[in-house]
Amino acid sequence: MDRSIADFYDGQSIFITGGTGFLGKVLVEKLLYSFSGISKIYLLMRQKCDADIHKSLQDMLEKPLWHVFLRLRNEKPQSLNKIIPIIGDISEPKLGINEADEKMLIENVSIVFHAAATVRFNEPLKIAVNINVLGTLRVLDLCQRMRNKKAFVYVSTAFSNVNRKFIEEVIYPAPASLEEVENLIKAGITKDEVQRLISTKERINTYLFSKAIAESMVAQNHDTIPKIIVRPSIITSSKVEPLVGWIDTCLGVPSLMIAIGKGLNRVLLGNPNNCVDLIPVDYVSNLIVVAAAKGTRSEDVAVYGSCTSEINPITMKSLIDMCITETVKHKWNDLPMPFCFYTRSKWLVTTITFLLQIIPAYIADMFLWIFGKRKRYLKLQSTVTLVRNALENCTNNSWVISAAKSRALYHSLSPSERERFPFDPADIDWKEYIPNYCAAIGKFWLNK
């Protein structure tokens, strides 16, 4: 008889990297809330200066009332005692873990979730490779030595293979070998040379380039470790758990939505009918939890996409239109009514930005100066431009990313498990979800 998901986690100890990040916190909360039989969760945490690591953990767990761990604190407070902080850093040799902690992990841990990464698009190649590729190999090396290993789940990105317009749930050839990249770094590759390398390999930035190489490293170092790769697309606020709309970051898409909603951005480079592949953070977390317990065990690494573009797409125009409707409703805008043009011409983007953003910002700052207040709108425009440029490749391109294997995994679950761990992208109602997403951004970041 097929074991239940709860049976898989019963009595197990789990090691998580990236557990203090947006996705990581939701994953930790879901594991502890769902499985009372979990023995321990070991969190790899960087020690900041001389700060006590246990104090840092408590600060994370005891944030304001809207925080991610609220329902655990209210309903199952004793479960929080199962979280054990481990001082370390994936950028350091042997993960920066001391011998005593390493021995404890090797003897006790059976499940590993590796979600730590640098997600900066413009990260220097040396740093991106050290964290995203070598860091993954360091985690794999530790996992290989664990006595009771049952599963290793690597959290990658759905955009690791942006050189393809249709991305399937398979391991594609790496854009370069680790040895080749390390030799270039040792030879002192310049920033311009890095850009040429990434362009030649049809990748957009060092983040995606390094994640693609990391995937191939996971596949090559399969050995005796049951390994799974989960590829989420653009992770957004929670759909349901741990509370509707929870989000703790405004980087990326939320920043752009804020800029448009507040009337600070009037134009985007791209086709309004391009698909924006969004996925709620709790759907990603649920897939990770289920994939570890029920994912395919074979000689090949199983890959599961957590994305919406193939089965339940939303266009950029639909997203922005709903965003504008909600931001007006919740009174985000302290400037004239928000709106947004779309164009494939960079010249038009520059022209519209100057006419409809820079000039009004200059005039607004002039009035602030006249009334003795601090000028701020031109400075805001610099930030808006940085955000828009960072997301330019997302707004100006469109991919179809498969989640067929993920959906098959979901529909293989019992009805009760599907209810407890929803992650089928077909079930997302955008007309319900996007208003909640906007309301969450307004609540948690704009105090609206």
mmCIF file of C-alpha atoms in Angstrom, residues 101-303:
data_model
loop_
_atom_site.group_PDB
_atom_site.id
_atom_site.type_symbol
_atom_site.label_atom_id
_atom_site.label_comp_id
_atom_site.label_asym_id
_atom_site.label_seq_id
_atom_site.Cartn_x
_atom_site.Cartn_y
_atom_site.Cartn_z
ATOM 1 C CA ASP A 101 27.060 20.348 14.051
ATOM 2 C CA GLU A 102 28.210 18.523 10.927
ATOM 3 C CA LYS A 103 28.356 15.241 12.834
ATOM 4 C CA MET A 104 24.878 15.883 14.251
ATOM 5 C CA LEU A 105 23.455 16.500 10.768
ATOM 6 C CA ILE A 106 25.130 13.410 9.294
ATOM 7 C CA GLU A 107 23.760 11.195 12.058
ATOM 8 C CA ASN A 108 20.232 12.591 12.265
ATOM 9 C CA VAL A 109 19.065 14.190 9.016
ATOM 10 C CA SER A 110 17.218 12.159 6.384
ATOM 11 C CA ILE A 111 15.594 14.878 4.212
ATOM 12 C CA VAL A 112 17.328 17.928 2.712
ATOM 13 C CA PHE A 113 15.686 20.972 1.117
ATOM 14 C CA HIS A 114 18.242 23.222 -0.585
ATOM 15 C CA ALA A 115 16.670 26.604 -1.360
ATOM 16 C CA ALA A 116 19.522 28.999 -0.540
ATOM 17 C CA ALA A 117 20.811 31.069 -3.463
ATOM 18 C CA THR A 118 21.825 34.520 -4.523
ATOM 19 C CA VAL A 119 18.992 35.829 -6.693
ATOM 20 C CA ARG A 120 20.620 39.107 -7.704
ATOM 21 C CA PHE A 121 20.424 39.327 -11.487
ATOM 22 C CA ASN A 122 23.652 41.348 -11.756
ATOM 23 C CA GLU A 123 25.698 39.348 -9.249
ATOM 24 C CA PRO A 124 29.391 39.067 -10.250
ATOM 25 C CA LEU A 125 29.976 35.711 -11.918
ATOM 26 C CA LYS A 126 32.463 34.583 -9.262
ATOM 27 C CA ILE A 127 29.950 35.140 -6.457
ATOM 28 C CA ALA A 128 27.008 33.638 -8.380
ATOM 29 C CA VAL A 129 28.997 30.485 -9.158
ATOM 30 C CA ASN A 130 30.352 30.178 -5.619
ATOM 31 C CA ILE A 131 26.901 30.410 -4.033
ATOM 32 C CA ASN A 132 24.577 28.855 -6.601
ATOM 33 C CA VAL A 133 26.834 26.152 -8.049
ATOM 34 C CA LEU A 134 29.586 25.384 -5.544
ATOM 35 C CA GLY A 135 27.162 25.952 -2.663
ATOM 36 C CA THR A 136 24.881 23.300 -4.145
ATOM 37 C CA LEU A 137 27.807 20.886 -4.451
ATOM 38 C CA ARG A 138 28.691 21.532 -0.798
ATOM 39 C CA VAL A 139 25.146 20.663 0.268
ATOM 40 C CA LEU A 140 25.225 17.536 -1.910
ATOM 41 C CA ASP A 141 28.529 16.483 -0.354
ATOM 42 C CA LEU A 142 27.028 16.782 3.123
ATOM 43 C CA CYS A 143 23.902 14.933 2.002
ATOM 44 C CA GLN A 144 25.999 12.129 0.518
ATOM 45 C CA ARG A 145 27.493 11.459 3.967
ATOM 46 C CA MET A 146 24.151 11.366 5.775
ATOM 47 C CA ARG A 147 23.436 7.894 7.097
ATOM 48 C CA ASN A 148 19.675 7.851 6.612
ATOM 49 C CA LYS A 149 19.179 9.994 3.512
ATOM 50 C CA LYS A 150 15.729 9.663 1.971
ATOM 51 C CA ALA A 151 15.385 12.730 -0.264
ATOM 52 C CA PHE A 152 17.237 15.778 -1.551
ATOM 53 C CA VAL A 153 15.129 18.546 -3.106
ATOM 54 C CA TYR A 154 16.892 21.324 -4.995
ATOM 55 C CA VAL A 155 14.900 24.516 -5.558
ATOM 56 C CA SER A 156 15.972 25.915 -8.928
ATOM 57 C CA THR A 157 14.069 28.333 -11.179
ATOM 58 C CA ALA A 158 11.698 27.817 -14.102
ATOM 59 C CA PHE A 159 13.813 30.314 -16.059
ATOM 60 C CA SER A 160 17.099 28.404 -15.877
ATOM 61 C CA ASN A 161 16.642 27.499 -19.558
ATOM 62 C CA VAL A 162 15.408 30.776 -21.047
ATOM 63 C CA ASN A 163 17.182 29.916 -24.296
ATOM 64 C CA ARG A 164 14.089 27.790 -25.037
ATOM 65 C CA LYS A 165 10.624 29.217 -25.613
ATOM 66 C CA PHE A 166 8.971 25.980 -24.458
ATOM 67 C CA ILE A 167 10.598 24.619 -21.321
ATOM 68 C CA GLU A 168 9.855 21.044 -20.307
ATOM 69 C CA GLU A 169 10.419 19.268 -16.999
ATOM 70 C CA VAL A 170 13.741 17.727 -18.020
ATOM 71 C CA ILE A 171 17.420 18.406 -17.390
ATOM 72 C CA TYR A 172 18.814 20.338 -20.344
ATOM 73 C CA PRO A 173 22.516 20.517 -21.269
ATOM 74 C CA ALA A 174 24.375 23.076 -19.153
ATOM 75 C CA PRO A 175 25.396 26.343 -20.851
ATOM 76 C CA ALA A 176 28.984 25.650 -19.748
ATOM 77 C CA SER A 177 30.857 23.181 -17.586
ATOM 78 C CA LEU A 178 31.825 24.146 -14.055
ATOM 79 C CA GLU A 179 35.487 23.595 -14.951
ATOM 80 C CA GLU A 180 35.212 25.946 -17.931
ATOM 81 C CA VAL A 181 33.620 28.691 -15.833
ATOM 82 C CA GLU A 182 36.095 28.286 -12.961
ATOM 83 C CA ASN A 183 38.989 28.603 -15.417
ATOM 84 C CA LEU A 184 37.510 31.830 -16.802
ATOM 85 C CA ILE A 185 37.115 33.221 -13.284
ATOM 86 C CA LYS A 186 40.711 32.306 -12.403
ATOM 87 C CA ALA A 187 41.881 33.986 -15.610
ATOM 88 C CA GLY A 188 40.226 37.221 -14.449
ATOM 89 C CA ILE A 189 37.236 37.415 -16.789
ATOM 90 C CA THR A 190 35.980 41.008 -17.018
ATOM 91 C CA LYS A 191 32.410 42.233 -16.600
ATOM 92 C CA ASP A 192 32.082 42.837 -20.355
ATOM 93 C CA GLU A 193 33.433 39.365 -21.089
ATOM 94 C CA VAL A 194 30.894 37.889 -18.657
ATOM 95 C CA GLN A 195 28.089 39.613 -20.548
ATOM 96 C CA ARG A 196 29.401 38.280 -23.862
ATOM 97 C CA LEU A 197 29.657 34.768 -22.392
ATOM 98 C CA ILE A 198 26.083 34.888 -21.084
ATOM 99 C CA SER A 199 24.784 36.273 -24.390
ATOM 100 C CA THR A 200 26.645 33.586 -26.335
ATOM 101 C CA LYS A 201 25.075 30.918 -24.123
ATOM 102 C CA GLU A 202 21.629 32.570 -24.561
ATOM 103 C CA ARG A 203 21.170 33.298 -20.866
ATOM 104 C CA ILE A 204 19.985 36.636 -19.522
ATOM 105 C CA ASN A 205 22.090 37.138 -16.402
ATOM 106 C CA THR A 206 24.544 35.466 -14.025
ATOM 107 C CA TYR A 207 21.719 34.226 -11.787
ATOM 108 C CA LEU A 208 20.047 32.141 -14.506
ATOM 109 C CA PHE A 209 23.410 31.106 -15.958
ATOM 110 C CA SER A 210 24.614 29.755 -12.600
ATOM 111 C CA LYS A 211 21.309 28.027 -11.788
ATOM 112 C CA ALA A 212 21.422 26.147 -15.106
ATOM 113 C CA ILE A 213 24.921 24.893 -14.298
ATOM 114 C CA ALA A 214 23.805 23.948 -10.775
ATOM 115 C CA GLU A 215 21.000 21.786 -12.186
ATOM 116 C CA SER A 216 23.493 19.840 -14.263
ATOM 117 C CA MET A 217 25.692 19.386 -11.178
ATOM 118 C CA VAL A 218 22.737 17.917 -9.287
ATOM 119 C CA ALA A 219 22.109 15.500 -12.160
ATOM 120 C CA GLN A 220 25.773 14.518 -12.505
ATOM 121 C CA ASN A 221 26.221 13.907 -8.792
ATOM 122 C CA HIS A 222 23.212 11.640 -8.404
ATOM 123 C CA ASP A 223 24.990 8.679 -6.809
ATOM 124 C CA THR A 224 22.907 7.110 -4.061
ATOM 125 C CA ILE A 225 20.948 10.261 -3.181
ATOM 126 C CA PRO A 226 17.260 10.289 -4.234
ATOM 127 C CA LYS A 227 17.191 13.755 -5.846
ATOM 128 C CA ILE A 228 14.451 16.021 -7.093
ATOM 129 C CA ILE A 229 14.526 19.461 -8.726
ATOM 130 C CA VAL A 230 11.622 21.881 -8.266
ATOM 131 C CA ARG A 231 11.484 24.805 -10.694
ATOM 132 C CA PRO A 232 9.222 27.652 -9.546
ATOM 133 C CA SER A 233 8.538 30.608 -11.822
ATOM 134 C CA ILE A 234 7.975 34.092 -10.327
ATOM 135 C CA ILE A 235 7.008 33.407 -6.721
ATOM 136 C CA THR A 236 4.257 35.678 -5.443
ATOM 137 C CA SER A 237 2.179 36.091 -2.275
ATOM 138 C CA SER A 238 0.430 33.124 -0.680
ATOM 139 C CA LYS A 239 -2.936 32.062 -2.058
ATOM 140 C CA VAL A 240 -4.214 30.547 1.182
ATOM 141 C CA GLU A 241 -1.502 29.494 3.633
ATOM 142 C CA PRO A 242 -0.295 30.421 6.141
ATOM 143 C CA LEU A 243 -2.661 33.351 5.596
ATOM 144 C CA VAL A 244 -4.195 34.812 2.451
ATOM 145 C CA GLY A 245 -1.837 37.114 0.580
ATOM 146 C CA TRP A 246 1.191 36.839 2.863
ATOM 147 C CA ILE A 247 4.374 38.331 1.407
ATOM 148 C CA ASP A 248 7.585 39.552 3.025
ATOM 149 C CA THR A 249 9.415 41.002 0.027
ATOM 150 C CA CYS A 250 8.643 43.798 -2.412
ATOM 151 C CA LEU A 251 11.514 42.989 -4.764
ATOM 152 C CA GLY A 252 10.800 42.245 -8.419
ATOM 153 C CA VAL A 253 7.189 42.177 -9.610
ATOM 154 C CA PRO A 254 5.721 43.780 -6.422
ATOM 155 C CA SER A 255 8.073 46.764 -6.874
ATOM 156 C CA LEU A 256 6.854 47.239 -10.442
ATOM 157 C CA MET A 257 3.222 46.936 -9.342
ATOM 158 C CA ILE A 258 3.811 49.565 -6.652
ATOM 159 C CA ALA A 259 5.452 51.909 -9.179
ATOM 160 C CA ILE A 260 2.559 51.559 -11.634
ATOM 161 C CA GLY A 261 -0.120 51.664 -8.946
ATOM 162 C CA LYS A 262 1.274 54.851 -7.424
ATOM 163 C CA GLY A 263 1.436 56.530 -10.827
ATOM 164 C CA LEU A 264 5.247 56.579 -10.903
ATOM 165 C CA ASN A 265 5.643 54.376 -13.996
ATOM 166 C CA ARG A 266 3.709 54.953 -17.223
ATOM 167 C CA VAL A 267 5.330 52.641 -19.771
ATOM 168 C CA LEU A 268 6.693 49.109 -20.107
ATOM 169 C CA LEU A 269 8.881 47.565 -22.771
ATOM 170 C CA GLY A 270 7.068 44.545 -24.169
ATOM 171 C CA ASN A 271 3.952 43.074 -25.701
ATOM 172 C CA PRO A 272 0.857 43.422 -23.458
ATOM 173 C CA ASN A 273 -0.149 39.892 -24.484
ATOM 174 C CA ASN A 274 3.074 38.370 -23.159
ATOM 175 C CA CYS A 275 2.491 35.797 -20.446
ATOM 176 C CA VAL A 276 3.676 36.627 -16.923
ATOM 177 C CA ASP A 277 4.353 33.324 -15.174
ATOM 178 C CA LEU A 278 3.346 33.832 -11.537
ATOM 179 C CA ILE A 279 2.956 31.151 -8.859
ATOM 180 C CA PRO A 280 1.788 31.601 -5.232
ATOM 181 C CA VAL A 281 4.446 30.801 -2.631
ATOM 182 C CA ASP A 282 2.263 28.240 -0.834
ATOM 183 C CA TYR A 283 1.815 26.310 -4.110
ATOM 184 C CA VAL A 284 5.607 26.096 -4.441
ATOM 185 C CA SER A 285 5.993 25.025 -0.816
ATOM 186 C CA ASN A 286 3.312 22.351 -1.153
ATOM 187 C CA LEU A 287 4.942 20.938 -4.289
ATOM 188 C CA ILE A 288 8.313 20.752 -2.517
ATOM 189 C CA VAL A 289 6.774 18.922 0.445
ATOM 190 C CA VAL A 290 4.894 16.444 -1.755
ATOM 191 C CA ALA A 291 7.733 15.911 -4.249
ATOM 192 C CA ALA A 292 10.087 14.819 -1.464
ATOM 193 C CA ALA A 293 7.554 12.269 -0.220
ATOM 194 C CA LYS A 294 5.952 11.099 -3.458
ATOM 195 C CA GLY A 295 8.267 12.189 -6.259
ATOM 196 C CA THR A 296 9.625 9.768 -8.831
ATOM 197 C CA ARG A 297 12.515 7.624 -7.605
ATOM 198 C CA SER A 298 14.632 6.548 -10.563
ATOM 199 C CA GLU A 299 18.132 6.738 -11.961
ATOM 200 C CA ASP A 300 17.272 10.139 -13.435
ATOM 201 C CA VAL A 301 16.659 13.257 -11.378
ATOM 202 C CA ALA A 302 12.941 14.059 -11.297
ATOM 203 C CA VAL A 303 12.070 17.624 -12.345
#
